[in-house]
């Protein structure tokens, strides 16, 4: 079993966004940091950084934020943007403010357009991020698509052929799976994440996407009880579903 990494108490708290090193030293000095019922006073004390610290330690009487590595599942609502560089309300505003000061930083695993809703993973684990978004790993992402004209019936064969070249590109898309649900709705499962990929695939067949919702990554479903704008922490065991081939 690999040993848990350790961190100095003041650095651990600073990296979780509780303040600068000096500010968190003040917190510790004021007796505001408690572990297993005992007040911690030594700013340089080294602690094993394990997930259950969040249940054993309190800061100002509240449970410690989850230490890194941290991965969240978020139900992205309409109208928020995933990148710090885009104009508009950022989805990071949906998370506790302190989390914006964490080191390592939290980033979305891939992006959804402002007008796309659904399952978004957010992590501070760079290796995980790379494994999910790298086209080499072929992680399937499923979207529920609504279009404004009835499906022609020929889209599924075209998308699965792996020959469709999007406007302005030269490499064909990897095969994608379309399951029509009605005349104007379908599930589309893709393994890449090209810019506006789903919208551009339907534009390529003369249609227009009016609503787009991601409900699954690998075999990880957006929980039914997770309302738009809400998030929850997910465990390594739950995350493993991302890399499990979709059984449905
Ligand atoms: N494809 C799109 O066009 N938009 C998204 O947000 C995701 C996939």
PDB file of C-alpha atoms and ligand atoms in Angstrom:
ATOM      1  CA  UNK A   1       0.000   0.000   0.000  1.00  0.00           C
ATOM      2  CA  UNK A   2       1.421   3.439  -0.909  1.00  0.00           C
ATOM      3  CA  UNK A   3       2.094   5.782   2.010  1.00  0.00           C
ATOM      4  CA  UNK A   4      -0.050   8.922   2.273  1.00  0.00           C
ATOM      5  CA  UNK A   5       1.809  12.154   1.485  1.00  0.00           C
ATOM      6  CA  UNK A   6       2.459  14.447   4.427  1.00  0.00           C
ATOM      7  CA  UNK A   7       2.219  18.238   4.652  1.00  0.00           C
ATOM      8  CA  UNK A   8       3.024  20.903   7.214  1.00  0.00           C
ATOM      9  CA  UNK A   9      -0.139  22.038   8.956  1.00  0.00           C
ATOM     10  CA  UNK A  10       0.194  25.691   7.878  1.00  0.00           C
ATOM     11  CA  UNK A  11       0.883  24.738   4.263  1.00  0.00           C
ATOM     12  CA  UNK A  12      -1.999  22.256   4.183  1.00  0.00           C
ATOM     13  CA  UNK A  13      -4.442  24.950   5.298  1.00  0.00           C
ATOM     14  CA  UNK A  14      -2.987  27.595   2.986  1.00  0.00           C
ATOM     15  CA  UNK A  15      -3.221  25.178   0.039  1.00  0.00           C
ATOM     16  CA  UNK A  16      -6.868  24.549   0.886  1.00  0.00           C
ATOM     17  CA  UNK A  17      -7.543  28.270   0.551  1.00  0.00           C
ATOM     18  CA  UNK A  18      -7.919  29.153   4.240  1.00  0.00           C
ATOM     19  CA  UNK A  19      -5.592  32.143   3.813  1.00  0.00           C
ATOM     20  CA  UNK A  20      -1.965  33.042   3.326  1.00  0.00           C
ATOM     21  CA  UNK A  21       0.653  31.126   5.336  1.00  0.00           C
ATOM     22  CA  UNK A  22       0.682  34.036   7.801  1.00  0.00           C
ATOM     23  CA  UNK A  23      -3.121  34.103   8.073  1.00  0.00           C
ATOM     24  CA  UNK A  24      -3.387  30.386   8.729  1.00  0.00           C
ATOM     25  CA  UNK A  25      -0.577  30.604  11.270  1.00  0.00           C
ATOM     26  CA  UNK A  26      -2.803  33.149  13.026  1.00  0.00           C
ATOM     27  CA  UNK A  27      -5.736  30.732  12.918  1.00  0.00           C
ATOM     28  CA  UNK A  28      -3.628  27.954  14.418  1.00  0.00           C
ATOM     29  CA  UNK A  29      -2.248  30.324  17.074  1.00  0.00           C
ATOM     30  CA  UNK A  30      -5.817  31.312  18.002  1.00  0.00           C
ATOM     31  CA  UNK A  31      -6.696  27.665  18.676  1.00  0.00           C
ATOM     32  CA  UNK A  32      -9.150  27.440  15.765  1.00  0.00           C
ATOM     33  CA  UNK A  33      -7.759  24.209  14.300  1.00  0.00           C
ATOM     34  CA  UNK A  34      -8.724  20.935  15.969  1.00  0.00           C
ATOM     35  CA  UNK A  35      -7.803  17.359  15.050  1.00  0.00           C
ATOM     36  CA  UNK A  36      -9.427  14.344  16.686  1.00  0.00           C
ATOM     37  CA  UNK A  37     -10.735  16.614  19.428  1.00  0.00           C
ATOM     38  CA  UNK A  38      -7.311  18.157  20.233  1.00  0.00           C
ATOM     39  CA  UNK A  39      -6.412  21.769  19.459  1.00  0.00           C
ATOM     40  CA  UNK A  40      -3.360  21.942  17.197  1.00  0.00           C
ATOM     41  CA  UNK A  41      -0.790  24.611  18.100  1.00  0.00           C
ATOM     42  CA  UNK A  42       2.327  23.617  16.156  1.00  0.00           C
ATOM     43  CA  UNK A  43       2.239  25.331  12.747  1.00  0.00           C
ATOM     44  CA  UNK A  44       5.059  23.094  11.476  1.00  0.00           C
ATOM     45  CA  UNK A  45       3.487  19.802  12.533  1.00  0.00           C
ATOM     46  CA  UNK A  46       3.435  17.328   9.644  1.00  0.00           C
ATOM     47  CA  UNK A  47       0.190  15.535   8.975  1.00  0.00           C
ATOM     48  CA  UNK A  48      -0.599  12.600   6.702  1.00  0.00           C
ATOM     49  CA  UNK A  49      -2.866  14.028   4.007  1.00  0.00           C
ATOM     50  CA  UNK A  50      -5.644  11.454   3.915  1.00  0.00           C
ATOM     51  CA  UNK A  51      -9.260  11.863   2.816  1.00  0.00           C
ATOM     52  CA  UNK A  52     -10.650  11.293   6.321  1.00  0.00           C
ATOM     53  CA  UNK A  53      -8.915  14.452   7.611  1.00  0.00           C
ATOM     54  CA  UNK A  54     -12.063  16.182   6.363  1.00  0.00           C
ATOM     55  CA  UNK A  55     -14.087  14.340   9.007  1.00  0.00           C
ATOM     56  CA  UNK A  56     -11.461  14.455  11.777  1.00  0.00           C
ATOM     57  CA  UNK A  57     -10.299  18.062  11.567  1.00  0.00           C
ATOM     58  CA  UNK A  58     -12.227  21.264  12.081  1.00  0.00           C
ATOM     59  CA  UNK A  59     -11.303  24.865  11.313  1.00  0.00           C
ATOM     60  CA  UNK A  60     -13.271  27.497  13.219  1.00  0.00           C
ATOM     61  CA  UNK A  61     -15.617  24.688  14.250  1.00  0.00           C
ATOM     62  CA  UNK A  62     -16.477  23.606  10.679  1.00  0.00           C
ATOM     63  CA  UNK A  63     -15.230  20.406   9.009  1.00  0.00           C
ATOM     64  CA  UNK A  64     -12.008  20.802   7.032  1.00  0.00           C
ATOM     65  CA  UNK A  65     -12.513  21.070   3.261  1.00  0.00           C
ATOM     66  CA  UNK A  66     -11.622  17.829   1.425  1.00  0.00           C
ATOM     67  CA  UNK A  67      -7.871  17.686   0.792  1.00  0.00           C
ATOM     68  CA  UNK A  68      -6.374  16.970  -2.650  1.00  0.00           C
ATOM     69  CA  UNK A  69      -6.886  14.910  -4.695  1.00  0.00           C
ATOM     70  CA  UNK A  70     -10.440  16.194  -4.983  1.00  0.00           C
ATOM     71  CA  UNK A  71     -12.874  15.350  -7.775  1.00  0.00           C
ATOM     72  CA  UNK A  72     -16.392  16.723  -8.018  1.00  0.00           C
ATOM     73  CA  UNK A  73     -19.367  15.877 -10.141  1.00  0.00           C
ATOM     74  CA  UNK A  74     -21.344  18.980 -11.041  1.00  0.00           C
ATOM     75  CA  UNK A  75     -24.673  19.384 -12.794  1.00  0.00           C
ATOM     76  CA  UNK A  76     -23.878  22.267 -15.090  1.00  0.00           C
ATOM     77  CA  UNK A  77     -26.839  24.604 -15.501  1.00  0.00           C
ATOM     78  CA  UNK A  78     -27.601  26.609 -18.644  1.00  0.00           C
ATOM     79  CA  UNK A  79     -25.724  29.839 -19.180  1.00  0.00           C
ATOM     80  CA  UNK A  80     -22.531  29.359 -17.162  1.00  0.00           C
ATOM     81  CA  UNK A  81     -19.103  29.173 -18.802  1.00  0.00           C
ATOM     82  CA  UNK A  82     -16.392  26.627 -18.019  1.00  0.00           C
ATOM     83  CA  UNK A  83     -13.295  28.677 -18.739  1.00  0.00           C
ATOM     84  CA  UNK A  84     -11.904  31.571 -16.737  1.00  0.00           C
ATOM     85  CA  UNK A  85     -11.164  33.296 -20.050  1.00  0.00           C
ATOM     86  CA  UNK A  86     -14.737  33.257 -21.406  1.00  0.00           C
ATOM     87  CA  UNK A  87     -17.100  36.112 -20.773  1.00  0.00           C
ATOM     88  CA  UNK A  88     -20.090  35.289 -18.608  1.00  0.00           C
ATOM     89  CA  UNK A  89     -20.909  33.769 -15.259  1.00  0.00           C
ATOM     90  CA  UNK A  90     -18.231  31.209 -14.400  1.00  0.00           C
ATOM     91  CA  UNK A  91     -19.201  27.817 -13.058  1.00  0.00           C
ATOM     92  CA  UNK A  92     -16.493  28.225 -10.404  1.00  0.00           C
ATOM     93  CA  UNK A  93     -18.932  30.694  -8.796  1.00  0.00           C
ATOM     94  CA  UNK A  94     -21.127  27.671  -8.063  1.00  0.00           C
ATOM     95  CA  UNK A  95     -18.429  26.247  -5.758  1.00  0.00           C
ATOM     96  CA  UNK A  96     -17.471  27.468  -2.280  1.00  0.00           C
ATOM     97  CA  UNK A  97     -15.473  30.679  -2.647  1.00  0.00           C
ATOM     98  CA  UNK A  98     -12.502  29.311  -0.697  1.00  0.00           C
ATOM     99  CA  UNK A  99     -12.053  26.556  -3.287  1.00  0.00           C
ATOM    100  CA  UNK A 100     -10.977  29.164  -5.846  1.00  0.00           C
ATOM    101  CA  UNK A 101      -7.799  29.690  -3.802  1.00  0.00           C
ATOM    102  CA  UNK A 102      -6.831  25.995  -3.669  1.00  0.00           C
ATOM    103  CA  UNK A 103      -3.427  24.762  -4.756  1.00  0.00           C
ATOM    104  CA  UNK A 104      -3.452  22.529  -6.799  1.00  0.00           C
ATOM    105  CA  UNK A 105      -6.220  24.342  -8.619  1.00  0.00           C
ATOM    106  CA  UNK A 106      -9.535  22.794  -9.554  1.00  0.00           C
ATOM    107  CA  UNK A 107     -10.180  22.582 -13.311  1.00  0.00           C
ATOM    108  CA  UNK A 108     -12.996  21.173 -15.373  1.00  0.00           C
ATOM    109  CA  UNK A 109     -12.312  17.889 -17.164  1.00  0.00           C
ATOM    110  CA  UNK A 110     -13.108  19.082 -20.665  1.00  0.00           C
ATOM    111  CA  UNK A 111     -15.656  21.803 -21.268  1.00  0.00           C
ATOM    112  CA  UNK A 112     -19.287  22.213 -22.052  1.00  0.00           C
ATOM    113  CA  UNK A 113     -20.606  25.197 -24.007  1.00  0.00           C
ATOM    114  CA  UNK A 114     -22.461  27.872 -22.054  1.00  0.00           C
ATOM    115  CA  UNK A 115     -25.700  26.554 -23.588  1.00  0.00           C
ATOM    116  CA  UNK A 116     -24.991  22.892 -22.771  1.00  0.00           C
ATOM    117  CA  UNK A 117     -26.186  21.363 -19.490  1.00  0.00           C
ATOM    118  CA  UNK A 118     -25.309  18.225 -17.586  1.00  0.00           C
ATOM    119  CA  UNK A 119     -22.494  16.145 -16.211  1.00  0.00           C
ATOM    120  CA  UNK A 120     -19.218  17.909 -15.662  1.00  0.00           C
ATOM    121  CA  UNK A 121     -16.255  16.598 -13.697  1.00  0.00           C
ATOM    122  CA  UNK A 122     -13.976  19.004 -11.868  1.00  0.00           C
ATOM    123  CA  UNK A 123     -10.656  17.905 -10.425  1.00  0.00           C
ATOM    124  CA  UNK A 124      -7.283  18.986  -9.075  1.00  0.00           C
ATOM    125  CA  UNK A 125      -5.745  15.719 -10.318  1.00  0.00           C
ATOM    126  CA  UNK A 126      -3.887  16.467 -13.560  1.00  0.00           C
ATOM    127  CA  UNK A 127      -3.320  12.774 -14.370  1.00  0.00           C
ATOM    128  CA  UNK A 128      -7.028  12.027 -14.119  1.00  0.00           C
ATOM    129  CA  UNK A 129      -7.908  15.045 -16.256  1.00  0.00           C
ATOM    130  CA  UNK A 130      -5.552  13.876 -18.977  1.00  0.00           C
ATOM    131  CA  UNK A 131      -6.850  10.289 -18.904  1.00  0.00           C
ATOM    132  CA  UNK A 132     -10.454  11.415 -19.384  1.00  0.00           C
ATOM    133  CA  UNK A 133      -9.916  13.982 -22.123  1.00  0.00           C
ATOM    134  CA  UNK A 134      -7.166  12.301 -24.129  1.00  0.00           C
ATOM    135  CA  UNK A 135      -8.690  10.908 -27.352  1.00  0.00           C
ATOM    136  CA  UNK A 136      -6.303   7.962 -26.972  1.00  0.00           C
ATOM    137  CA  UNK A 137      -8.305   6.706 -24.016  1.00  0.00           C
ATOM    138  CA  UNK A 138     -11.608   6.728 -25.959  1.00  0.00           C
ATOM    139  CA  UNK A 139     -13.735   7.604 -22.927  1.00  0.00           C
ATOM    140  CA  UNK A 140     -17.323   7.737 -24.260  1.00  0.00           C
ATOM    141  CA  UNK A 141     -19.407  10.816 -23.447  1.00  0.00           C
ATOM    142  CA  UNK A 142     -23.138  10.610 -24.026  1.00  0.00           C
ATOM    143  CA  UNK A 143     -25.285  13.601 -24.958  1.00  0.00           C
ATOM    144  CA  UNK A 144     -29.016  13.924 -25.231  1.00  0.00           C
ATOM    145  CA  UNK A 145     -29.507  16.071 -28.302  1.00  0.00           C
ATOM    146  CA  UNK A 146     -32.613  17.976 -29.407  1.00  0.00           C
ATOM    147  CA  UNK A 147     -32.679  19.270 -32.962  1.00  0.00           C
ATOM    148  CA  UNK A 148     -35.097  21.618 -34.658  1.00  0.00           C
ATOM    149  CA  UNK A 149     -35.828  19.480 -37.752  1.00  0.00           C
ATOM    150  CA  UNK A 150     -36.821  15.808 -37.831  1.00  0.00           C
ATOM    151  CA  UNK A 151     -33.875  13.419 -38.125  1.00  0.00           C
ATOM    152  CA  UNK A 152     -33.455  12.155 -41.694  1.00  0.00           C
ATOM    153  CA  UNK A 153     -32.679   8.587 -40.599  1.00  0.00           C
ATOM    154  CA  UNK A 154     -29.305   8.576 -42.334  1.00  0.00           C
ATOM    155  CA  UNK A 155     -27.323  10.296 -39.556  1.00  0.00           C
ATOM    156  CA  UNK A 156     -26.511   7.171 -37.511  1.00  0.00           C
ATOM    157  CA  UNK A 157     -24.773   5.416 -40.425  1.00  0.00           C
ATOM    158  CA  UNK A 158     -22.786   8.538 -41.289  1.00  0.00           C
ATOM    159  CA  UNK A 159     -21.688   9.235 -37.715  1.00  0.00           C
ATOM    160  CA  UNK A 160     -20.635   5.654 -37.007  1.00  0.00           C
ATOM    161  CA  UNK A 161     -18.635   5.346 -40.244  1.00  0.00           C
ATOM    162  CA  UNK A 162     -15.777   7.468 -38.913  1.00  0.00           C
ATOM    163  CA  UNK A 163     -15.550   9.378 -42.186  1.00  0.00           C
ATOM    164  CA  UNK A 164     -17.280  12.672 -41.358  1.00  0.00           C
ATOM    165  CA  UNK A 165     -14.959  15.659 -41.678  1.00  0.00           C
ATOM    166  CA  UNK A 166     -16.183  18.804 -39.918  1.00  0.00           C
ATOM    167  CA  UNK A 167     -16.040  22.152 -41.678  1.00  0.00           C
ATOM    168  CA  UNK A 168     -12.598  23.720 -41.356  1.00  0.00           C
ATOM    169  CA  UNK A 169     -10.931  20.425 -40.339  1.00  0.00           C
ATOM    170  CA  UNK A 170      -9.080  17.749 -42.276  1.00  0.00           C
ATOM    171  CA  UNK A 171      -9.151  14.736 -39.924  1.00  0.00           C
ATOM    172  CA  UNK A 172     -12.332  12.673 -39.925  1.00  0.00           C
ATOM    173  CA  UNK A 173     -14.170  12.258 -36.641  1.00  0.00           C
ATOM    174  CA  UNK A 174     -13.876   8.994 -34.755  1.00  0.00           C
ATOM    175  CA  UNK A 175     -16.983   6.805 -35.052  1.00  0.00           C
ATOM    176  CA  UNK A 176     -19.867   8.071 -32.931  1.00  0.00           C
ATOM    177  CA  UNK A 177     -23.022   6.272 -31.930  1.00  0.00           C
ATOM    178  CA  UNK A 178     -26.466   7.813 -32.516  1.00  0.00           C
ATOM    179  CA  UNK A 179     -29.585   6.334 -30.894  1.00  0.00           C
ATOM    180  CA  UNK A 180     -32.735   8.184 -31.996  1.00  0.00           C
ATOM    181  CA  UNK A 181     -35.301   8.652 -29.218  1.00  0.00           C
ATOM    182  CA  UNK A 182     -37.933  10.508 -31.240  1.00  0.00           C
ATOM    183  CA  UNK A 183     -38.117  12.506 -34.493  1.00  0.00           C
ATOM    184  CA  UNK A 184     -36.136  15.343 -32.988  1.00  0.00           C
ATOM    185  CA  UNK A 185     -34.225  13.833 -30.029  1.00  0.00           C
ATOM    186  CA  UNK A 186     -31.406  11.301 -29.803  1.00  0.00           C
ATOM    187  CA  UNK A 187     -28.542  10.124 -27.660  1.00  0.00           C
ATOM    188  CA  UNK A 188     -25.192  10.735 -29.306  1.00  0.00           C
ATOM    189  CA  UNK A 189     -22.071   9.110 -27.830  1.00  0.00           C
ATOM    190  CA  UNK A 190     -18.693  10.481 -28.866  1.00  0.00           C
ATOM    191  CA  UNK A 191     -15.171   9.666 -27.711  1.00  0.00           C
ATOM    192  CA  UNK A 192     -13.507  12.930 -28.699  1.00  0.00           C
ATOM    193  CA  UNK A 193     -14.032  16.478 -27.529  1.00  0.00           C
ATOM    194  CA  UNK A 194     -13.528  18.726 -30.511  1.00  0.00           C
ATOM    195  CA  UNK A 195     -14.709  22.317 -30.394  1.00  0.00           C
ATOM    196  CA  UNK A 196     -18.548  22.444 -30.425  1.00  0.00           C
ATOM    197  CA  UNK A 197     -18.354  18.901 -31.766  1.00  0.00           C
ATOM    198  CA  UNK A 198     -21.961  17.782 -31.350  1.00  0.00           C
ATOM    199  CA  UNK A 199     -23.443  21.026 -32.660  1.00  0.00           C
ATOM    200  CA  UNK A 200     -21.101  20.907 -35.671  1.00  0.00           C
ATOM    201  CA  UNK A 201     -21.926  17.248 -36.416  1.00  0.00           C
ATOM    202  CA  UNK A 202     -25.605  18.125 -36.727  1.00  0.00           C
ATOM    203  CA  UNK A 203     -24.801  21.282 -38.692  1.00  0.00           C
ATOM    204  CA  UNK A 204     -22.903  18.995 -41.108  1.00  0.00           C
ATOM    205  CA  UNK A 205     -26.148  17.113 -41.810  1.00  0.00           C
ATOM    206  CA  UNK A 206     -28.193  20.294 -42.238  1.00  0.00           C
ATOM    207  CA  UNK A 207     -29.784  20.293 -38.797  1.00  0.00           C
ATOM    208  CA  UNK A 208     -29.535  22.578 -35.785  1.00  0.00           C
ATOM    209  CA  UNK A 209     -29.108  21.614 -32.126  1.00  0.00           C
ATOM    210  CA  UNK A 210     -31.578  23.447 -29.901  1.00  0.00           C
ATOM    211  CA  UNK A 211     -30.731  21.690 -26.600  1.00  0.00           C
ATOM    212  CA  UNK A 212     -27.733  19.654 -25.500  1.00  0.00           C
ATOM    213  CA  UNK A 213     -27.361  17.779 -22.237  1.00  0.00           C
ATOM    214  CA  UNK A 214     -24.542  15.412 -21.237  1.00  0.00           C
ATOM    215  CA  UNK A 215     -25.818  12.618 -19.016  1.00  0.00           C
ATOM    216  CA  UNK A 216     -22.971  10.085 -18.949  1.00  0.00           C
ATOM    217  CA  UNK A 217     -19.181   9.810 -19.076  1.00  0.00           C
ATOM    218  CA  UNK A 218     -17.932   6.204 -19.424  1.00  0.00           C
ATOM    219  CA  UNK A 219     -20.421   4.364 -17.202  1.00  0.00           C
ATOM    220  CA  UNK A 220     -20.770   7.279 -14.772  1.00  0.00           C
ATOM    221  CA  UNK A 221     -24.260   8.764 -14.900  1.00  0.00           C
ATOM    222  CA  UNK A 222     -25.310  12.204 -13.787  1.00  0.00           C
ATOM    223  CA  UNK A 223     -27.149  11.383 -10.538  1.00  0.00           C
ATOM    224  CA  UNK A 224     -30.919  11.928 -10.890  1.00  0.00           C
ATOM    225  CA  UNK A 225     -31.017  13.711  -7.539  1.00  0.00           C
ATOM    226  CA  UNK A 226     -28.260  16.214  -8.351  1.00  0.00           C
ATOM    227  CA  UNK A 227     -30.063  19.440  -9.259  1.00  0.00           C
ATOM    228  CA  UNK A 228     -28.686  21.918 -11.840  1.00  0.00           C
ATOM    229  CA  UNK A 229     -26.003  24.099 -10.242  1.00  0.00           C
ATOM    230  CA  UNK A 230     -25.243  21.555  -7.512  1.00  0.00           C
ATOM    231  CA  UNK A 231     -22.142  19.424  -7.027  1.00  0.00           C
ATOM    232  CA  UNK A 232     -20.885  16.596  -4.869  1.00  0.00           C
ATOM    233  CA  UNK A 233     -17.518  15.070  -4.093  1.00  0.00           C
ATOM    234  CA  UNK A 234     -16.961  11.691  -5.691  1.00  0.00           C
ATOM    235  CA  UNK A 235     -14.704   8.931  -4.431  1.00  0.00           C
ATOM    236  CA  UNK A 236     -12.000   7.125  -6.383  1.00  0.00           C
ATOM    237  CA  UNK A 237     -14.271   4.045  -6.461  1.00  0.00           C
ATOM    238  CA  UNK A 238     -17.170   6.015  -8.008  1.00  0.00           C
ATOM    239  CA  UNK A 239     -14.766   7.601 -10.473  1.00  0.00           C
ATOM    240  CA  UNK A 240     -13.593   4.232 -11.733  1.00  0.00           C
ATOM    241  CA  UNK A 241     -16.950   4.032 -13.587  1.00  0.00           C
ATOM    242  CA  UNK A 242     -15.583   6.665 -15.986  1.00  0.00           C
ATOM    243  CA  UNK A 243     -13.131   4.088 -17.301  1.00  0.00           C
ATOM    244  CA  UNK A 244     -15.555   1.156 -17.316  1.00  0.00           C
ATOM    245  CA  UNK A 245     -16.985   0.459 -20.754  1.00  0.00           C
ATOM    246  CA  UNK A 246     -20.622   1.556 -20.912  1.00  0.00           C
ATOM    247  CA  UNK A 247     -22.792  -1.536 -20.288  1.00  0.00           C
ATOM    248  CA  UNK A 248     -26.096   0.131 -21.111  1.00  0.00           C
TER     249      UNK A 248
HETATM  250  N1  LIG B   1     -20.415  19.294 -28.187  1.00  0.00           N
HETATM  251  C1  LIG B   1     -20.884  20.561 -28.308  1.00  0.00           C
HETATM  252  O1  LIG B   1     -21.193  21.010 -29.395  1.00  0.00           O
HETATM  253  N2  LIG B   1     -21.015  21.301 -27.194  1.00  0.00           N
HETATM  254  C2  LIG B   1     -20.721  20.846 -25.963  1.00  0.00           C
HETATM  255  O2  LIG B   1     -20.886  21.563 -24.973  1.00  0.00           O
HETATM  256  C3  LIG B   1     -20.234  19.535 -25.851  1.00  0.00           C
HETATM  257  C4  LIG B   1     -20.095  18.779 -26.979  1.00  0.00           C
END
